[in-house]
PDB file of C-alpha atoms in Angstrom:
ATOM      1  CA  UNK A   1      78.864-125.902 183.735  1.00  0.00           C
ATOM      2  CA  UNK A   2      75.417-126.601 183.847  1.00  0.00           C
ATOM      3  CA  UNK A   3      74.281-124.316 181.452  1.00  0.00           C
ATOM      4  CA  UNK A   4      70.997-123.588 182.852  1.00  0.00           C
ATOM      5  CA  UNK A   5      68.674-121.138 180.508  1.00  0.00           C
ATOM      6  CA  UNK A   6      67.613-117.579 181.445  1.00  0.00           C
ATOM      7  CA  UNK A   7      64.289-118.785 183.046  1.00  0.00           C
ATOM      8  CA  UNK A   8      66.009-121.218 185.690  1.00  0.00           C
ATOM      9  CA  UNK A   9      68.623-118.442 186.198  1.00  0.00           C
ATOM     10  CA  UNK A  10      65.941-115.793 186.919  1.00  0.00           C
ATOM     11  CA  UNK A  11      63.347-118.117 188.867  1.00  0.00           C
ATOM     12  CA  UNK A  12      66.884-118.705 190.952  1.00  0.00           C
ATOM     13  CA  UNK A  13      67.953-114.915 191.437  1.00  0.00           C
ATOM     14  CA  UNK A  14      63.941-114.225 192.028  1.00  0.00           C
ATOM     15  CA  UNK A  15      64.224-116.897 194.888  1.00  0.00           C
ATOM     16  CA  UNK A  16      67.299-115.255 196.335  1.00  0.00           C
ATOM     17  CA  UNK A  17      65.248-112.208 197.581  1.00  0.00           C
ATOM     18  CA  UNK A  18      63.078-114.325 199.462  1.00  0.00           C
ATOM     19  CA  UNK A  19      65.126-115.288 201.991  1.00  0.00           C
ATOM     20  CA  UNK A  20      65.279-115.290 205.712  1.00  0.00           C
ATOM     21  CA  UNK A  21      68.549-113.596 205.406  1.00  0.00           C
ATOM     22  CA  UNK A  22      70.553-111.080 203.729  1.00  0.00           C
ATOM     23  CA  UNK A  23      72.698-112.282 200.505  1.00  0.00           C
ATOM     24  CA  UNK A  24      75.565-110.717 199.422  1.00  0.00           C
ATOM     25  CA  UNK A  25      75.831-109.460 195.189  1.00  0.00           C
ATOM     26  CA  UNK A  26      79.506-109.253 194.505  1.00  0.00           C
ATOM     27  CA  UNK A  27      80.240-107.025 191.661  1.00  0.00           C
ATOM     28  CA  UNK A  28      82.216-108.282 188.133  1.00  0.00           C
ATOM     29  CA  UNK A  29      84.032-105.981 185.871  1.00  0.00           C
ATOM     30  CA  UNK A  30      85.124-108.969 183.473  1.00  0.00           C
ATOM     31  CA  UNK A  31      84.500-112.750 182.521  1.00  0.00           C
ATOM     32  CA  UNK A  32      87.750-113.707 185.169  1.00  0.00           C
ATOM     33  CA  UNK A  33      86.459-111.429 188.469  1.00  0.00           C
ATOM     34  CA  UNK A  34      82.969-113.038 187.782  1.00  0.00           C
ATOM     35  CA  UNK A  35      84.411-115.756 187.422  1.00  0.00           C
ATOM     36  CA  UNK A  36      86.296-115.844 190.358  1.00  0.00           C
ATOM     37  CA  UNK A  37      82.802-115.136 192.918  1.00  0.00           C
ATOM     38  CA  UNK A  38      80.886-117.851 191.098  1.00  0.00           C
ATOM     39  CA  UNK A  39      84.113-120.649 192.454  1.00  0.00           C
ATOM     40  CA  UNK A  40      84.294-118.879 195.195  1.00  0.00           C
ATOM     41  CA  UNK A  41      80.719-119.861 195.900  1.00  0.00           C
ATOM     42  CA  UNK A  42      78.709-116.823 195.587  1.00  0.00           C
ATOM     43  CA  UNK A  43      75.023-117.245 194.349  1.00  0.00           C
ATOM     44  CA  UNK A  44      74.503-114.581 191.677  1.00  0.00           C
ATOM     45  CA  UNK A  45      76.565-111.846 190.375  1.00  0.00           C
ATOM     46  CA  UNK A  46      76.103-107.978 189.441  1.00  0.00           C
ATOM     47  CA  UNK A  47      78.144-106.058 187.278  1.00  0.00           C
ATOM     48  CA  UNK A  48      79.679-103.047 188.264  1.00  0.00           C
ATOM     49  CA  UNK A  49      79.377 -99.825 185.444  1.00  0.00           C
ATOM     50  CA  UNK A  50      82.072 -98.036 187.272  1.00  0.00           C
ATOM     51  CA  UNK A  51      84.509-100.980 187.173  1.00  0.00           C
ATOM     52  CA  UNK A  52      83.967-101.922 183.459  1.00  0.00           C
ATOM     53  CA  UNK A  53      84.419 -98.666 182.415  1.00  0.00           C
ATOM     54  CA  UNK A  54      87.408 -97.952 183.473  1.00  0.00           C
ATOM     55  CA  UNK A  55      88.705-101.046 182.705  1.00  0.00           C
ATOM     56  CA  UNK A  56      87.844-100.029 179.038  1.00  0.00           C
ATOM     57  CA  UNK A  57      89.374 -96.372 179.262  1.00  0.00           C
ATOM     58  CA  UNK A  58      86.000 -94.483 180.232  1.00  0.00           C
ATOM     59  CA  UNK A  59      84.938 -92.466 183.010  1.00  0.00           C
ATOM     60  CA  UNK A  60      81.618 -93.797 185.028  1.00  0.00           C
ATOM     61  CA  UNK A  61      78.061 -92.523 184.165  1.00  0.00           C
ATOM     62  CA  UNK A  62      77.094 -93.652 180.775  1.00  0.00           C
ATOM     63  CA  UNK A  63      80.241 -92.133 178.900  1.00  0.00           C
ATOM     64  CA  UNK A  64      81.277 -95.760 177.635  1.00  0.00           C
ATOM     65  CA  UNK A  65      79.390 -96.533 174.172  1.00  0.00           C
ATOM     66  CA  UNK A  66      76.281 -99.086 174.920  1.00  0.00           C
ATOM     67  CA  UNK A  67      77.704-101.800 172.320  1.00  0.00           C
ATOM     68  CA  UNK A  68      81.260-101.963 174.530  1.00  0.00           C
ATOM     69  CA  UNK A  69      79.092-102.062 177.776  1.00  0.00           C
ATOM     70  CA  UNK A  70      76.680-104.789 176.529  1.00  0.00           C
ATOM     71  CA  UNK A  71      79.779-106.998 175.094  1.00  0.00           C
ATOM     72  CA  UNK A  72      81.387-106.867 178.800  1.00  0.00           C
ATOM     73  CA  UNK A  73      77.931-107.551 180.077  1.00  0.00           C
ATOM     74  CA  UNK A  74      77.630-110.608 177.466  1.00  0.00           C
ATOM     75  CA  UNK A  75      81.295-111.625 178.643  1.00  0.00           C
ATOM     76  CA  UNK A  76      80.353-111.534 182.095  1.00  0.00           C
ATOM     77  CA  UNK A  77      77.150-113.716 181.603  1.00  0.00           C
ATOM     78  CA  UNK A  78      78.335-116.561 179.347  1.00  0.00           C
ATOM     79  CA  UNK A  79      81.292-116.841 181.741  1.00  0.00           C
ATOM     80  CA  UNK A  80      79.428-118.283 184.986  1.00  0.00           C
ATOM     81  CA  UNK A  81      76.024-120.343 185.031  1.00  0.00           C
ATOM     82  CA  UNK A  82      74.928-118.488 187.978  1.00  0.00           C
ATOM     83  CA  UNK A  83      72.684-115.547 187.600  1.00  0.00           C
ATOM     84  CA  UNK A  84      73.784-112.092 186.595  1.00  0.00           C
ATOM     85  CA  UNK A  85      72.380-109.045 187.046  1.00  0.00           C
ATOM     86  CA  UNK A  86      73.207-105.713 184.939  1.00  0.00           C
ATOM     87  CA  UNK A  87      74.164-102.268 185.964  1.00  0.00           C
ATOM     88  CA  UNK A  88      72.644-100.246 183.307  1.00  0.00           C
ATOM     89  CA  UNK A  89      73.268 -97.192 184.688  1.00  0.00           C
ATOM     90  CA  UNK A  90      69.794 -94.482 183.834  1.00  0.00           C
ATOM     91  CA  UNK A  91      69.193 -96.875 180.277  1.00  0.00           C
ATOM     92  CA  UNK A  92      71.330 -94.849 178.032  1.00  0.00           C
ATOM     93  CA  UNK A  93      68.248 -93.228 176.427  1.00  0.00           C
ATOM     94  CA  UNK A  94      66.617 -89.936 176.289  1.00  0.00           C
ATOM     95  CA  UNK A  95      63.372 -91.304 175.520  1.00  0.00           C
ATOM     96  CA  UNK A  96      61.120 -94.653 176.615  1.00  0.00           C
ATOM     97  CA  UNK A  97      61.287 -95.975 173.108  1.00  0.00           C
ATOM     98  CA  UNK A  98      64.849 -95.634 173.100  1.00  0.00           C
ATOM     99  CA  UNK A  99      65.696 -97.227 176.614  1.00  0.00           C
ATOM    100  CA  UNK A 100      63.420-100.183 175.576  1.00  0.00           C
ATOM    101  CA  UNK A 101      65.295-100.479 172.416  1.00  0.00           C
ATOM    102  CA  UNK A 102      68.215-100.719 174.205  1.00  0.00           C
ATOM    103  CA  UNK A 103      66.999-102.940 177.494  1.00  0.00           C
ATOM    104  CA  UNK A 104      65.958-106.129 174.114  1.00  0.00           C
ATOM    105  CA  UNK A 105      69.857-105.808 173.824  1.00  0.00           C
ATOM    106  CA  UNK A 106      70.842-106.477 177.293  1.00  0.00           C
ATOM    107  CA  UNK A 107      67.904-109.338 177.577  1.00  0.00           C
ATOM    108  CA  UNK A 108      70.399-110.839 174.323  1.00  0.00           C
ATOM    109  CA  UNK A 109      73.420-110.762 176.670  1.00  0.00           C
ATOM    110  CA  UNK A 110      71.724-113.582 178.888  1.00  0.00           C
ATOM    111  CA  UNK A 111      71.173-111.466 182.066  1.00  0.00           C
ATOM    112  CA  UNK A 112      68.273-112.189 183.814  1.00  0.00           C
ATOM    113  CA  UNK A 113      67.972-109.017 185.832  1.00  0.00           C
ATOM    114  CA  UNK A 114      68.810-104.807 185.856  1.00  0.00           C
ATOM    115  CA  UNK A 115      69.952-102.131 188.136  1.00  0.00           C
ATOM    116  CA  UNK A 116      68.259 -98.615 186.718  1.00  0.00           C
ATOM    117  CA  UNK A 117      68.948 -95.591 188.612  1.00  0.00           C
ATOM    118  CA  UNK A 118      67.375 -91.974 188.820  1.00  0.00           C
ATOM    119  CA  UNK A 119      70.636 -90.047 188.694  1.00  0.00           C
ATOM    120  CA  UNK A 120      70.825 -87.696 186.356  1.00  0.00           C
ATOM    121  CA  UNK A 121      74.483 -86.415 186.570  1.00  0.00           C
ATOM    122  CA  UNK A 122      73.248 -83.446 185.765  1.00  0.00           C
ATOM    123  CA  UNK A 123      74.134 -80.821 188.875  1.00  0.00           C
ATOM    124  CA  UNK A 124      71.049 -78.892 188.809  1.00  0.00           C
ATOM    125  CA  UNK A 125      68.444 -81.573 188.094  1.00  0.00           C
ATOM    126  CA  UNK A 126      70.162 -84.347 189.920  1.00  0.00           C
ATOM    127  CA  UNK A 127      67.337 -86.564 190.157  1.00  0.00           C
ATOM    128  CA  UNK A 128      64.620 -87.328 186.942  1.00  0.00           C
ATOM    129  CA  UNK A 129      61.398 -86.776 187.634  1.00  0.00           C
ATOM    130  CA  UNK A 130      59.759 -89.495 189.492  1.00  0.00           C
ATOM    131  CA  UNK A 131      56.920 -89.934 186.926  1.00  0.00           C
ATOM    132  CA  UNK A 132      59.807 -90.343 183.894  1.00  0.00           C
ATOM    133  CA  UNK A 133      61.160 -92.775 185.944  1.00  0.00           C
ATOM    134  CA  UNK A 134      57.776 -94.598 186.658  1.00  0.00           C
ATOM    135  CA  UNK A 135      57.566 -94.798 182.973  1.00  0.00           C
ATOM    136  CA  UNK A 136      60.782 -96.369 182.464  1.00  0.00           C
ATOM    137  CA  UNK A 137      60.106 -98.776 184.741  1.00  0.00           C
ATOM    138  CA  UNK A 138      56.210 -99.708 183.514  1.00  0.00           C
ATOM    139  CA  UNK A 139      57.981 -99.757 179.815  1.00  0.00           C
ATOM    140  CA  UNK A 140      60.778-101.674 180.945  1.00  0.00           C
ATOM    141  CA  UNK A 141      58.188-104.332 183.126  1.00  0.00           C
ATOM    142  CA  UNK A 142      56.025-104.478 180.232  1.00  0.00           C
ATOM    143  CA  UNK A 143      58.693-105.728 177.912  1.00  0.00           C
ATOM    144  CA  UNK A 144      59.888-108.106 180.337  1.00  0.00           C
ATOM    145  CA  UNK A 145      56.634-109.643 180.439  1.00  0.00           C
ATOM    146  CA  UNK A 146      56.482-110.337 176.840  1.00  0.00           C
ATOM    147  CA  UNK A 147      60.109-111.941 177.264  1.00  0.00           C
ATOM    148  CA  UNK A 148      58.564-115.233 179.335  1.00  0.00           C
ATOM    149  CA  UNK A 149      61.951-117.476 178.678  1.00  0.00           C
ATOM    150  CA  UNK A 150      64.114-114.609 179.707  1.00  0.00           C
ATOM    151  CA  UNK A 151      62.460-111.944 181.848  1.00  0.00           C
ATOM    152  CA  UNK A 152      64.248-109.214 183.358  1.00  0.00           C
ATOM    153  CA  UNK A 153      64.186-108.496 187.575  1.00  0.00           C
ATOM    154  CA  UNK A 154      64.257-104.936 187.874  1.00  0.00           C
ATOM    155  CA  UNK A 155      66.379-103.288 190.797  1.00  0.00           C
ATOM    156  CA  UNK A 156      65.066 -99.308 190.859  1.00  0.00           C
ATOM    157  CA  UNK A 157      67.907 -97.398 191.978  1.00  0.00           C
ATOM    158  CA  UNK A 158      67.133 -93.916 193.683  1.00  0.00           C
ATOM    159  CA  UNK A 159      70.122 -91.942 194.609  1.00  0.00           C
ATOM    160  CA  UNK A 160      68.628 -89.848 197.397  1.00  0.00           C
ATOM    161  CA  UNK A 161      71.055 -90.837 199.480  1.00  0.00           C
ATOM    162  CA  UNK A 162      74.078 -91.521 197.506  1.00  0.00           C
ATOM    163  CA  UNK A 163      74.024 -87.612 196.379  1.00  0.00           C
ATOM    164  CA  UNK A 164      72.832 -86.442 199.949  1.00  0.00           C
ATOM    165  CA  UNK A 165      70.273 -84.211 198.215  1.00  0.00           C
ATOM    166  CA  UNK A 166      67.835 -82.535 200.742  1.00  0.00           C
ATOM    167  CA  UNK A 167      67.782 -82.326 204.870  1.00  0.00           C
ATOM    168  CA  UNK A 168      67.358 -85.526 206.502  1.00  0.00           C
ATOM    169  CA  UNK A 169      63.799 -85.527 207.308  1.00  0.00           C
ATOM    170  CA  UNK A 170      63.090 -84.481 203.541  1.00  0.00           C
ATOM    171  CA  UNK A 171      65.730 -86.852 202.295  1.00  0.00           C
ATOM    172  CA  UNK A 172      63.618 -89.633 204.026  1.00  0.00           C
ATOM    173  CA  UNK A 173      60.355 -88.477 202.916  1.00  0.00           C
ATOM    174  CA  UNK A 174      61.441 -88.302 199.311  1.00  0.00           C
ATOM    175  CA  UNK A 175      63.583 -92.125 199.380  1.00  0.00           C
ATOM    176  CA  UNK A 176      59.875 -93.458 199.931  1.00  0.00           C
ATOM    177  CA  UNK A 177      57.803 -91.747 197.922  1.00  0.00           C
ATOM    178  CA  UNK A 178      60.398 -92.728 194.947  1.00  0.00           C
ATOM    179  CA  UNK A 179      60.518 -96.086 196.309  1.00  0.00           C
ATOM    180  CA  UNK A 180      56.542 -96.592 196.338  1.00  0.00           C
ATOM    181  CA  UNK A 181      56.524 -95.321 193.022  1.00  0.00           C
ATOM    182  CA  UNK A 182      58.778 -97.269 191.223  1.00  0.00           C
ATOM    183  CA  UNK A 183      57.477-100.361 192.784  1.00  0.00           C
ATOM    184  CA  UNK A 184      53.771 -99.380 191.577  1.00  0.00           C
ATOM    185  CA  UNK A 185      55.392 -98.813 188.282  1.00  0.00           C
ATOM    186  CA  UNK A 186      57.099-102.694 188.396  1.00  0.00           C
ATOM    187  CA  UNK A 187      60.030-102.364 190.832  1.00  0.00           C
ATOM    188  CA  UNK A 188      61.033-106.182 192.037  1.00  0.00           C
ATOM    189  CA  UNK A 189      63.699-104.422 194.302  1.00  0.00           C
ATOM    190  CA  UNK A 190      64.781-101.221 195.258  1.00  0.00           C
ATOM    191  CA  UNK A 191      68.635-100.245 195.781  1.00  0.00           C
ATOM    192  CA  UNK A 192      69.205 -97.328 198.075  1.00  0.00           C
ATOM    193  CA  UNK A 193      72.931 -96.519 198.057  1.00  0.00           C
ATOM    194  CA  UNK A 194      74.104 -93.959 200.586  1.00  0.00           C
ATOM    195  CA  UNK A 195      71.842 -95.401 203.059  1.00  0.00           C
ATOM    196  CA  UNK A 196      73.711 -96.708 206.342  1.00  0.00           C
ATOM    197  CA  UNK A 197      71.821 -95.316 209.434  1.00  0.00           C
ATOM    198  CA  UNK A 198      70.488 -97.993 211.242  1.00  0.00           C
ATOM    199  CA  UNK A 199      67.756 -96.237 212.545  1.00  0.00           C
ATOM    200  CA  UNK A 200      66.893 -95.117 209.126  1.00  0.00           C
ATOM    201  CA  UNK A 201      67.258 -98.592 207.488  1.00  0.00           C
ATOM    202  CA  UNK A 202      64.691 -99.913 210.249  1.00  0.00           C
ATOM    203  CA  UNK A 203      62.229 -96.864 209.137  1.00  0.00           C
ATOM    204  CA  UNK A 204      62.281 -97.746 205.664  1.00  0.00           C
ATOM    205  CA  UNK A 205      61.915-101.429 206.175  1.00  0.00           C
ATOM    206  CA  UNK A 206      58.791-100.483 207.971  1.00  0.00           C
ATOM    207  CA  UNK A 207      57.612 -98.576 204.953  1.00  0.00           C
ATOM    208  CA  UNK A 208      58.325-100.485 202.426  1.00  0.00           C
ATOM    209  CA  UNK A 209      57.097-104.316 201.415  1.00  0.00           C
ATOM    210  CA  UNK A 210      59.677-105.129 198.241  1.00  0.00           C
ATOM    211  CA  UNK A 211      62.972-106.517 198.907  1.00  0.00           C
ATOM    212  CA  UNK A 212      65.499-103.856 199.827  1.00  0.00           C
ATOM    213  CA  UNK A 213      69.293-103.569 198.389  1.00  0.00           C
ATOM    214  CA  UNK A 214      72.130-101.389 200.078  1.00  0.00           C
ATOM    215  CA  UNK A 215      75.557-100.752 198.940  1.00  0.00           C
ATOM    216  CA  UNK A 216      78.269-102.184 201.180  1.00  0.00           C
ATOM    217  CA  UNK A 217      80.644 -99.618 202.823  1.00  0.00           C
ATOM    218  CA  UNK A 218      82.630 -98.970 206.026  1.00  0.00           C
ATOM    219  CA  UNK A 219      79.920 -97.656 207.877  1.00  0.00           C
ATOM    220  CA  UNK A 220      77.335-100.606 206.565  1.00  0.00           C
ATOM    221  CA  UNK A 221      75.770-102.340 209.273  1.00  0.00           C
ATOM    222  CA  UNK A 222      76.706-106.498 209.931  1.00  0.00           C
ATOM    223  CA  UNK A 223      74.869-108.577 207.255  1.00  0.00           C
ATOM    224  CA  UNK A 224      73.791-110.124 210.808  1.00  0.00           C
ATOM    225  CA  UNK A 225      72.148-107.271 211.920  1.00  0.00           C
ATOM    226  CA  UNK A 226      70.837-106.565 207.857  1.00  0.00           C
ATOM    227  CA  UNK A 227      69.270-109.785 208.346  1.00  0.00           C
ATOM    228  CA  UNK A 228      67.762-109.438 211.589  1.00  0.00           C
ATOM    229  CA  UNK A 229      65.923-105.460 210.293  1.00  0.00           C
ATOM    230  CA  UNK A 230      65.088-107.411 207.160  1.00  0.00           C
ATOM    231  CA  UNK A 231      67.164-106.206 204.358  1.00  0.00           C
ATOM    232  CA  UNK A 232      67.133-108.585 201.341  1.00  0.00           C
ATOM    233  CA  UNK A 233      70.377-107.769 199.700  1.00  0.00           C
ATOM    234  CA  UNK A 234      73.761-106.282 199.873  1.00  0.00           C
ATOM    235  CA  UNK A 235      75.405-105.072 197.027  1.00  0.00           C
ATOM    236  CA  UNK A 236      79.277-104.543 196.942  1.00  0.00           C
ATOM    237  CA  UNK A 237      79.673-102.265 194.013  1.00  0.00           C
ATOM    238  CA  UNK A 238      82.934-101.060 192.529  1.00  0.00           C
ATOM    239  CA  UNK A 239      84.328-102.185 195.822  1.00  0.00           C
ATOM    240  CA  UNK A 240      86.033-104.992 194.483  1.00  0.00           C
ATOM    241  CA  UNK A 241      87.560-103.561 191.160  1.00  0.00           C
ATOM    242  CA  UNK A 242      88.752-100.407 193.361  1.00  0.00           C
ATOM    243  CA  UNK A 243      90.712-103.030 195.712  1.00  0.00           C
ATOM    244  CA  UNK A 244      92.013-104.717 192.445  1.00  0.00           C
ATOM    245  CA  UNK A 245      93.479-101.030 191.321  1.00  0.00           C
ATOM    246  CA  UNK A 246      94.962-100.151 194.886  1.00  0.00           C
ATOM    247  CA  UNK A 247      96.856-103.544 194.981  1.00  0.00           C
ATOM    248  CA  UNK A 248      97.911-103.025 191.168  1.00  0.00           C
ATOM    249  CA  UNK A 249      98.916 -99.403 192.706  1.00  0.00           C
ATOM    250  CA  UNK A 250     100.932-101.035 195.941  1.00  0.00           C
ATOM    251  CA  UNK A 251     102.731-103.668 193.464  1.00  0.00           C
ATOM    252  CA  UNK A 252     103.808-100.970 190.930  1.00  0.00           C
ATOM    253  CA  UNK A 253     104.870 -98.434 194.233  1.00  0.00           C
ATOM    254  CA  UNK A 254     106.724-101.470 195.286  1.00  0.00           C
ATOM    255  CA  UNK A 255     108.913-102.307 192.220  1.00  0.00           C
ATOM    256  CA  UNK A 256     109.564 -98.823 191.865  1.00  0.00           C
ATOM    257  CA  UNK A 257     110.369 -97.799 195.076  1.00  0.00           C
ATOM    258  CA  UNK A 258     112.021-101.081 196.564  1.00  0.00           C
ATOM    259  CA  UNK A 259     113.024-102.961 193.752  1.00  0.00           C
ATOM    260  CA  UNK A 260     111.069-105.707 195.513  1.00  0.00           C
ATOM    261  CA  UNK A 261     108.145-108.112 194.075  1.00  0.00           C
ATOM    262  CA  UNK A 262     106.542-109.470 197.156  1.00  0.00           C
ATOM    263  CA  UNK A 263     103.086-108.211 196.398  1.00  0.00           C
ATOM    264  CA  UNK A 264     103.374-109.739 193.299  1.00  0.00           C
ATOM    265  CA  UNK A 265     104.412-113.066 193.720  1.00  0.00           C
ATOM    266  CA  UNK A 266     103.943-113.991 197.141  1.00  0.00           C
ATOM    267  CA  UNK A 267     101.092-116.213 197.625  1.00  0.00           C
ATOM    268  CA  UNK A 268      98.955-115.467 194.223  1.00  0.00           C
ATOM    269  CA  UNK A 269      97.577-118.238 192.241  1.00  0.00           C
ATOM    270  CA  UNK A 270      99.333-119.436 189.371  1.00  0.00           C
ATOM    271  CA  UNK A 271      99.337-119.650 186.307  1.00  0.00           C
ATOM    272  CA  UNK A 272      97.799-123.119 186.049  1.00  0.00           C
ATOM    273  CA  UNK A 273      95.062-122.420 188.447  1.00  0.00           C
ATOM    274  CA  UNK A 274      94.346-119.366 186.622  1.00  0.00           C
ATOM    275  CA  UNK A 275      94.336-120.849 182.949  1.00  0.00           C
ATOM    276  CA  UNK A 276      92.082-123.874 184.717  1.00  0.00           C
ATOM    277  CA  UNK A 277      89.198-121.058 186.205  1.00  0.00           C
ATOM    278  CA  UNK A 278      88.811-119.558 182.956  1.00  0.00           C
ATOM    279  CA  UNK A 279      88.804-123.377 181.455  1.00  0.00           C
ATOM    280  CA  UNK A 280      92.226-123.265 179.642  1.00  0.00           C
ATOM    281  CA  UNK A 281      91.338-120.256 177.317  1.00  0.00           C
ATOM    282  CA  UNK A 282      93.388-117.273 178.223  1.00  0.00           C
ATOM    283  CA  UNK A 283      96.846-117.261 176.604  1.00  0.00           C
ATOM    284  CA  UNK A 284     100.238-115.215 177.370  1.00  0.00           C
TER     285      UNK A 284
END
């Protein structure tokens, strides 16, 4: 490794948004998926809060303690010397002071960027109220700035989309009036998940200035045709931890159902190659 600093690691992720084309943000759950993208040749990596906490026995949307989630999230970043960026779900806080509080932690883990949503996951107040969410952000942007060796490039989440709240013309309407105001408030990037309309994608490229980040799915458009609208980034989410746990689930349906181990053994790496990624320090 390299073992470049938080400043050359954000200057680089800041850079990756800039682009002529669309780059891809794979999604780590522990120190040996990240590590895994980084040799595989990927330029950054996100962390996914779905994937890590279930991997640690907790259901998604801030029900894993903030210590456990900020040790993966330190795990993940000393692991790779490419840039990582944090899934930090709303900012486990009730309060400005308190999300700030927290957000000086994850600077410590050596991150150099944040995903912050506006989901509640509350059912009847599913969204918070745009100006709460401005002030997270301006709070949030603010202490970044007084971080200058390792500042924090925030990605505002809005989940109009994801939680198909409102008609589609509303649902539109409201996507860029968050959008507009988080990036007033400090927004690098905005992440839109839900969204995979083309038409729609192309209307809110025209609309919107900042970098733009979707959430890779089925019905996701080429990152050919991404590039070509103008769409910065493509995120891939849980994705990758969810395929992990359906081929854990076809290996186990396997052995007990054919007494076979094909999907086990047949052409994994091995132990050696494994033990060498992580460099020689996993045992058993």
């Amino acid at each position: 490794m390299n073992h470049r600093n938080q400043y050359e690691k954000a200057k680089d992720f800041y850079q990756l948004h800039q682009q002529p084309t669309s780059f891809v943000l794979p999604n780590a759950w522990d120190a040996v998926s990240a590590k895994v993208f980084e040799e595989s040749g990927f330029e950054a990596i996100g962390t996914t809060s779905a994937g890590i906490a279930a991997s640690l026995g907790y259901e998604d949307g801030q029900n894993i303690p903030f210590e456990e989630m900020t040790t993966a999230i330190k795990n993940i970043a000393t692991s790779v010397d490419i840039p990582v960026s944090a899934d930090i779900e709303a900012g486990y806080g009730e309060t400005i002071s308190e999300i700030v509080d927290k957000m000086k932690k994850v600077i410590a883990t050596g991150v150099v960027a944040i995903n912050i949503e506006d989901g509640t996951g509350n059912s009847n107040q599913p969204l918070y109220d745009i100006s709460f969410q401005q002030e997270k952000i301006a709070a949030i942007k603010e202490l970044s700035d007084s971080h200058k060796e390792s500042s924090l490039f925030i990605n505002a989440r809005t989940d109009t989309y994801w939680l198909n709240i409102g008609n589609p013309s509303g649902q539109f309407e409201e996507t860029v009036k968050r959008i507009k105001s988080f990036v007033k408030a400090g927004a690098d990037c905005v992440f839109v998940p839900g969204l995979n309309n083309r038409e729609i994608i192309k209307n809110l490229r025209n609309e919107i200035a900042c970098p733009i980040n979707l959430l890779a799915s089925p019905e996701t458009p080429s990152l050919s045709e991404l590039s070509r609208i103008g769409v910065e980034r493509l995120s891939c989410g849980s994705g990758p931890f969810r395929s992990s746990v359906t081929l854990l689930k076809a290996i186990s349906e396997e052995i007990i159902n054919q007494q076979s181990f094909h999907r086990m053994t047949d052409g994994v790496l091995p132990y050696g190659e494994v033990t060498k990624l992580m460099g020689g320090n996993l045992n058993g």
